[in-house]
Amino acid sequence: MKVSRFAPSPTGRLHLGHAFSAVLGLNRARDSGGKWLLRIEDLDQTRSRPEFTDGIYEDLRWLGLHWDEPLLVQSRRGAAYLDALEQLRAQGLVYACFCTRSDIAAALQAPHGSAGTRYPGTCRDLPDNPELRSKTAHSWRLDASKALARAGLPTWSEGGERFAAGASDIDDVILARKDAPAAYHLACVVDDAATGVTLVARGEDLRSSTPVQRLLQMLLHLPQPDYLHHPLVLHEDGRRLAKRDLAPTLAAMREAGVDGRKLAANLAEGCLPAGFRLRRA
Ligand code: GLU
């Protein structure tokens, strides 16, 4: 029996790619006699809007997809995230980071800065300074190398196959932000565990999140779900669906007279409307 979840962020209207993901997760769960849960990932309070949350409920009803309880809204879950962060802090695996986005960009461009987009480590070895912390906005980051030394390299299972992360797959990710009690990875693992999720079904664009999420599960002694990273829905010409594209939003399709339940049944068979296709593996 599988429990899967659909975890959209209410930062825009849902599009065809979300519908595909929702249908796939729901069918995998229900075919096994399990449950399909809905989680609203609204921790980014600058981009999340209540009308988009209402849009998610409306679009899922139109598709004929009914979620099982509990419905979880991340902006109401601060205490659970703080508790998890505290457990990681107690293990000495977290440090305060005072960098701004532009500090990080500048460090990465410096002649001897580390290449790529990984966090350059500026605040990693600063001595902890509670007074500075109490006065200065800061985020909390995972000390990836200490965390890997503690837990070992994470592995996970996907479609019956076992995968292993390399150390370079895991960065010093932000666990909690200046303005929110948790960032995506921490909130995701805490909530998956709290709601008994055993199958994380999501787009292949999120595959790179799995190593760090598995590592956090190991450090927090949370159960290990299975993973399913499905192909993305693309425009026929290969462009990705973006939230700012109006055409493939479910709201626009509904207004154009499309039957939502038929669309969901077709998506379950892997049949996409004209003009769209799945990314070939
Ligand atoms: N909130 C994420 C998104 O909308 C999904 C996260 C997940 O499924 O783990 O892309």
CSV table of C-alpha atoms and ligand atoms in Angstrom, one decimal:
chain,number,residue,atom,x,y,z
A,1,MET,CA,0.0,0.0,0.0
A,2,LYS,CA,1.6,3.3,-1.1
A,3,VAL,CA,1.0,6.8,0.2
A,4,SER,CA,2.0,9.4,-2.3
A,5,ARG,CA,1.6,13.2,-2.3
A,6,PHE,CA,1.2,16.1,-4.7
A,7,ALA,CA,3.0,19.1,-3.4
A,8,PRO,CA,2.5,22.2,-5.6
A,9,SER,CA,3.7,25.7,-4.7
A,10,PRO,CA,1.0,28.3,-5.0
A,11,THR,CA,3.2,30.8,-6.9
A,12,GLY,CA,1.1,30.5,-10.2
A,13,ARG,CA,-1.7,28.5,-11.7
A,14,LEU,CA,-1.2,24.8,-12.2
A,15,HIS,CA,-0.4,23.7,-15.8
A,16,LEU,CA,-0.5,20.5,-17.7
A,17,GLY,CA,2.7,19.2,-16.2
A,18,HIS,CA,1.2,19.5,-12.7
A,19,ALA,CA,-1.9,17.6,-13.9
A,20,PHE,CA,0.3,14.8,-15.3
A,21,SER,CA,2.3,14.6,-12.0
A,22,ALA,CA,-0.9,14.6,-9.9
A,23,VAL,CA,-2.6,11.9,-12.0
A,24,LEU,CA,0.5,9.7,-11.9
A,25,GLY,CA,1.0,9.9,-8.2
A,26,LEU,CA,-2.7,9.4,-7.5
A,27,ASN,CA,-2.9,6.3,-9.7
A,28,ARG,CA,0.2,4.7,-8.2
A,29,ALA,CA,-1.2,5.2,-4.7
A,30,ARG,CA,-4.8,4.2,-5.4
A,31,ASP,CA,-3.8,1.1,-7.5
A,32,SER,CA,-2.0,-0.2,-4.5
A,33,GLY,CA,-5.0,0.5,-2.2
A,34,GLY,CA,-3.2,3.5,-0.6
A,35,LYS,CA,-3.8,7.2,-0.3
A,36,TRP,CA,-3.0,10.3,-2.2
A,37,LEU,CA,-2.3,13.5,-0.2
A,38,LEU,CA,-2.2,17.2,-1.1
A,39,ARG,CA,0.4,19.5,0.4
A,40,ILE,CA,0.5,23.2,-0.3
A,41,GLU,CA,4.2,24.3,-0.4
A,42,ASP,CA,3.7,28.0,0.5
A,43,LEU,CA,6.8,28.7,2.5
A,44,ASP,CA,8.0,31.3,0.0
A,45,GLN,CA,5.7,34.1,1.3
A,46,THR,CA,6.9,36.6,-1.2
A,47,ARG,CA,5.7,34.5,-4.2
A,48,SER,CA,2.9,32.5,-2.7
A,49,ARG,CA,-0.6,33.9,-3.0
A,50,PRO,CA,-3.9,32.7,-1.5
A,51,GLU,CA,-5.7,32.9,-4.9
A,52,PHE,CA,-3.2,30.4,-6.3
A,53,THR,CA,-3.9,28.0,-3.4
A,54,ASP,CA,-7.6,28.3,-4.2
A,55,GLY,CA,-6.8,27.7,-7.8
A,56,ILE,CA,-5.1,24.4,-6.9
A,57,TYR,CA,-8.2,23.2,-5.2
A,58,GLU,CA,-10.4,24.3,-8.1
A,59,ASP,CA,-8.1,22.7,-10.7
A,60,LEU,CA,-7.9,19.4,-8.9
A,61,ARG,CA,-11.7,19.3,-8.5
A,62,TRP,CA,-12.1,20.0,-12.2
A,63,LEU,CA,-9.7,17.1,-13.0
A,64,GLY,CA,-11.8,14.9,-10.7
A,65,LEU,CA,-8.9,14.2,-8.4
A,66,HIS,CA,-9.8,14.1,-4.7
A,67,TRP,CA,-7.1,14.0,-2.1
A,68,ASP,CA,-7.2,12.1,1.1
A,69,GLU,CA,-6.7,13.8,4.4
A,70,PRO,CA,-4.7,15.3,6.0
A,71,LEU,CA,-4.3,18.3,3.7
A,72,LEU,CA,-1.1,20.0,4.8
A,73,VAL,CA,-0.2,23.7,4.4
A,74,GLN,CA,3.4,24.4,5.1
A,75,SER,CA,3.1,27.9,6.3
A,76,ARG,CA,1.3,26.5,9.4
A,77,ARG,CA,4.0,23.9,10.2
A,78,GLY,CA,6.7,26.2,11.5
A,79,ALA,CA,7.0,24.4,14.9
A,80,ALA,CA,7.7,21.0,13.3
A,81,TYR,CA,10.4,22.5,11.1
A,82,LEU,CA,12.1,24.3,14.0
A,83,ASP,CA,12.2,21.1,15.9
A,84,ALA,CA,13.9,19.3,13.0
A,85,LEU,CA,16.4,22.1,12.6
A,86,GLU,CA,17.1,22.0,16.3
A,87,GLN,CA,17.9,18.3,16.1
A,88,LEU,CA,20.4,19.0,13.3
A,89,ARG,CA,21.9,21.9,15.3
A,90,ALA,CA,22.3,19.6,18.3
A,91,GLN,CA,24.3,17.3,16.1
A,92,GLY,CA,26.6,20.2,15.1
A,93,LEU,CA,25.6,19.8,11.4
A,94,VAL,CA,24.3,23.3,10.8
A,95,TYR,CA,25.8,26.7,10.7
A,96,ALA,CA,24.4,30.3,10.5
A,97,CYS,CA,25.0,32.0,7.1
A,98,PHE,CA,25.0,35.8,6.8
A,99,CYS,CA,25.6,35.9,3.1
A,100,THR,CA,23.3,37.8,0.8
A,101,ARG,CA,22.6,36.5,-2.8
A,102,SER,CA,25.1,39.1,-4.1
A,103,ASP,CA,27.8,38.1,-1.6
A,104,ILE,CA,27.5,34.5,-2.9
A,105,ALA,CA,27.6,35.6,-6.6
A,106,ALA,CA,30.7,37.8,-5.9
A,107,ALA,CA,32.5,34.9,-4.1
A,108,LEU,CA,31.8,32.6,-7.0
A,109,GLN,CA,33.2,35.1,-9.4
A,110,ALA,CA,36.4,35.8,-7.4
A,111,PRO,CA,39.5,34.5,-9.1
A,112,HIS,CA,40.0,31.7,-6.6
A,113,GLY,CA,36.3,31.2,-5.9
A,114,SER,CA,34.9,27.7,-6.3
A,115,ALA,CA,33.5,27.1,-9.8
A,116,GLY,CA,29.8,26.6,-10.5
A,117,THR,CA,26.8,27.5,-8.4
A,118,ARG,CA,27.7,25.7,-5.1
A,119,TYR,CA,27.8,27.7,-1.9
A,120,PRO,CA,31.4,28.9,-1.6
A,121,GLY,CA,31.6,28.1,2.1
A,122,THR,CA,32.1,31.7,3.3
A,123,CYS,CA,30.3,31.3,6.6
A,124,ARG,CA,31.1,27.5,7.2
A,125,ASP,CA,33.9,27.9,9.6
A,126,LEU,CA,32.9,31.1,11.4
A,127,PRO,CA,32.8,30.6,15.2
A,128,ASP,CA,29.2,30.6,16.4
A,129,ASN,CA,28.3,34.0,17.6
A,130,PRO,CA,24.8,34.1,19.3
A,131,GLU,CA,24.9,37.8,19.8
A,132,LEU,CA,25.6,38.5,16.1
A,133,ARG,CA,22.9,36.0,15.2
A,134,SER,CA,20.3,37.7,17.4
A,135,LYS,CA,21.0,41.0,15.7
A,136,THR,CA,21.6,40.0,12.1
A,137,ALA,CA,19.3,38.4,9.6
A,138,HIS,CA,20.8,35.0,8.7
A,139,SER,CA,19.8,31.7,7.3
A,140,TRP,CA,20.9,28.2,8.5
A,141,ARG,CA,22.9,25.9,6.2
A,142,LEU,CA,23.6,22.2,6.3
A,143,ASP,CA,27.3,21.5,6.7
A,144,ALA,CA,27.3,18.8,4.0
A,145,SER,CA,30.7,17.3,4.6
A,146,LYS,CA,30.1,16.9,8.3
A,147,ALA,CA,26.7,15.5,7.6
A,148,LEU,CA,28.1,13.0,5.1
A,149,ALA,CA,30.8,12.0,7.5
A,150,ARG,CA,28.1,11.3,10.1
A,151,ALA,CA,25.5,9.5,8.0
A,152,GLY,CA,27.5,8.2,5.0
A,153,LEU,CA,26.5,8.5,1.3
A,154,PRO,CA,22.7,8.3,0.9
A,155,THR,CA,21.1,5.7,-1.3
A,156,TRP,CA,17.5,5.5,-2.5
A,157,SER,CA,15.2,3.2,-4.5
A,158,GLU,CA,13.5,4.2,-7.6
A,159,GLY,CA,11.4,1.8,-9.8
A,160,GLY,CA,12.9,-1.2,-8.0
A,161,GLU,CA,16.5,0.0,-8.7
A,162,ARG,CA,18.9,1.2,-6.0
A,163,PHE,CA,20.8,4.5,-6.6
A,164,ALA,CA,23.6,6.0,-4.6
A,165,ALA,CA,24.6,9.7,-4.3
A,166,GLY,CA,28.1,11.0,-4.8
A,167,ALA,CA,29.5,13.5,-2.3
A,168,SER,CA,29.4,16.2,-5.0
A,169,ASP,CA,25.6,15.8,-5.3
A,170,ILE,CA,25.1,17.4,-1.9
A,171,ASP,CA,25.8,21.1,-1.3
A,172,ASP,CA,25.5,23.2,1.9
A,173,VAL,CA,21.9,23.8,1.2
A,174,ILE,CA,19.8,26.4,3.1
A,175,LEU,CA,17.6,24.6,5.7
A,176,ALA,CA,15.9,27.7,7.1
A,177,ARG,CA,15.7,31.2,5.6
A,178,LYS,CA,16.0,34.6,7.1
A,179,ASP,CA,12.2,35.1,6.8
A,180,ALA,CA,10.9,31.5,7.1
A,181,PRO,CA,11.3,28.7,9.6
A,182,ALA,CA,12.3,26.2,6.8
A,183,ALA,CA,13.4,26.0,3.2
A,184,TYR,CA,12.2,23.4,0.7
A,185,HIS,CA,14.4,20.4,1.5
A,186,LEU,CA,13.9,20.4,5.3
A,187,ALA,CA,10.1,21.1,5.1
A,188,CYS,CA,9.8,18.4,2.4
A,189,VAL,CA,11.3,15.6,4.4
A,190,VAL,CA,9.6,16.6,7.7
A,191,ASP,CA,6.2,16.7,6.0
A,192,ASP,CA,6.7,13.5,4.0
A,193,ALA,CA,7.5,11.7,7.2
A,194,ALA,CA,4.7,13.4,9.2
A,195,THR,CA,2.0,12.3,6.7
A,196,GLY,CA,3.4,8.8,6.2
A,197,VAL,CA,4.4,9.3,2.5
A,198,THR,CA,6.0,6.1,1.1
A,199,LEU,CA,6.2,7.1,-2.5
A,200,VAL,CA,7.6,10.5,-3.6
A,201,ALA,CA,6.3,10.9,-7.2
A,202,ARG,CA,7.5,14.2,-8.8
A,203,GLY,CA,9.1,15.5,-12.0
A,204,GLU,CA,12.6,14.5,-13.1
A,205,ASP,CA,13.6,18.2,-12.7
A,206,LEU,CA,13.5,17.5,-8.9
A,207,ARG,CA,15.7,14.4,-9.1
A,208,SER,CA,18.8,16.4,-8.0
A,209,SER,CA,16.9,17.1,-4.7
A,210,THR,CA,16.8,13.5,-3.7
A,211,PRO,CA,20.4,13.0,-2.5
A,212,VAL,CA,20.2,15.8,0.1
A,213,GLN,CA,16.6,14.9,1.1
A,214,ARG,CA,17.7,11.3,1.7
A,215,LEU,CA,20.6,12.5,3.7
A,216,LEU,CA,18.3,14.7,5.9
A,217,GLN,CA,16.0,11.7,6.4
A,218,MET,CA,19.0,9.6,7.6
A,219,LEU,CA,20.2,12.4,10.0
A,220,LEU,CA,16.7,12.9,11.4
A,221,HIS,CA,15.9,9.1,11.6
A,222,LEU,CA,12.9,9.5,9.3
A,223,PRO,CA,11.5,6.6,7.3
A,224,GLN,CA,12.8,6.1,3.7
A,225,PRO,CA,10.2,6.5,0.9
A,226,ASP,CA,10.5,5.2,-2.6
A,227,TYR,CA,11.0,7.7,-5.4
A,228,LEU,CA,9.5,8.1,-8.9
A,229,HIS,CA,10.8,10.9,-11.0
A,230,HIS,CA,8.6,11.1,-14.1
A,231,PRO,CA,9.4,12.7,-17.5
A,232,LEU,CA,8.4,16.4,-17.8
A,233,VAL,CA,5.6,17.6,-20.1
A,234,LEU,CA,7.0,19.8,-22.9
A,235,HIS,CA,5.6,21.9,-25.7
A,236,GLU,CA,5.8,19.9,-28.9
A,237,ASP,CA,8.9,22.0,-29.9
A,238,GLY,CA,10.7,20.9,-26.8
A,239,ARG,CA,10.2,24.1,-24.7
A,240,ARG,CA,9.5,23.5,-21.0
A,241,LEU,CA,6.2,24.7,-19.5
A,242,ALA,CA,6.7,27.8,-17.5
A,243,LYS,CA,4.3,29.2,-15.0
A,244,ARG,CA,4.2,32.4,-17.0
A,245,ASP,CA,3.0,30.6,-20.1
A,246,LEU,CA,-0.7,31.2,-20.1
A,247,ALA,CA,-1.7,28.7,-22.7
A,248,PRO,CA,-1.3,25.4,-20.9
A,249,THR,CA,-2.7,26.4,-17.5
A,250,LEU,CA,-5.5,24.2,-16.4
A,251,ALA,CA,-7.6,27.3,-15.8
A,252,ALA,CA,-7.2,28.3,-19.5
A,253,MET,CA,-8.1,24.8,-20.6
A,254,ARG,CA,-11.2,24.8,-18.5
A,255,GLU,CA,-12.3,28.1,-19.9
A,256,ALA,CA,-11.7,26.8,-23.4
A,257,GLY,CA,-14.3,24.1,-22.7
A,258,VAL,CA,-11.9,21.1,-22.1
A,259,ASP,CA,-13.4,18.3,-20.0
A,260,GLY,CA,-11.1,17.9,-17.0
A,261,ARG,CA,-12.0,14.3,-16.1
A,262,LYS,CA,-11.4,13.2,-19.7
A,263,LEU,CA,-8.1,15.0,-19.7
A,264,ALA,CA,-7.1,13.2,-16.4
A,265,ALA,CA,-8.1,9.9,-17.9
A,266,ASN,CA,-6.0,10.6,-21.0
A,267,LEU,CA,-3.0,11.7,-18.9
A,268,ALA,CA,-3.2,8.4,-17.0
A,269,GLU,CA,-2.7,6.6,-20.3
A,270,GLY,CA,0.2,8.9,-21.2
A,271,CYS,CA,-1.8,10.7,-23.9
A,272,LEU,CA,-1.2,14.4,-24.0
A,273,PRO,CA,-3.3,17.0,-25.8
A,274,ALA,CA,-2.2,18.2,-29.2
A,275,GLY,CA,0.8,20.5,-28.9
A,276,PHE,CA,2.5,18.8,-26.0
A,277,ARG,CA,4.7,15.8,-25.5
A,278,LEU,CA,6.6,14.0,-22.7
A,279,ARG,CA,10.4,14.5,-22.6
A,280,ARG,CA,12.0,11.4,-24.1
A,281,ALA,CA,14.4,9.7,-21.8
B,1,GLU,N1,6.7,22.3,-4.5
B,1,GLU,C1,7.5,21.7,-5.5
B,1,GLU,C2,7.1,22.2,-6.9
B,1,GLU,O1,6.0,22.8,-7.0
B,1,GLU,C3,7.4,20.2,-5.5
B,1,GLU,C4,8.2,19.6,-4.5
B,1,GLU,C5,8.2,18.1,-4.5
B,1,GLU,O2,7.3,17.4,-5.1
B,1,GLU,O3,9.0,17.5,-3.7
B,1,GLU,O4,7.9,22.1,-7.8
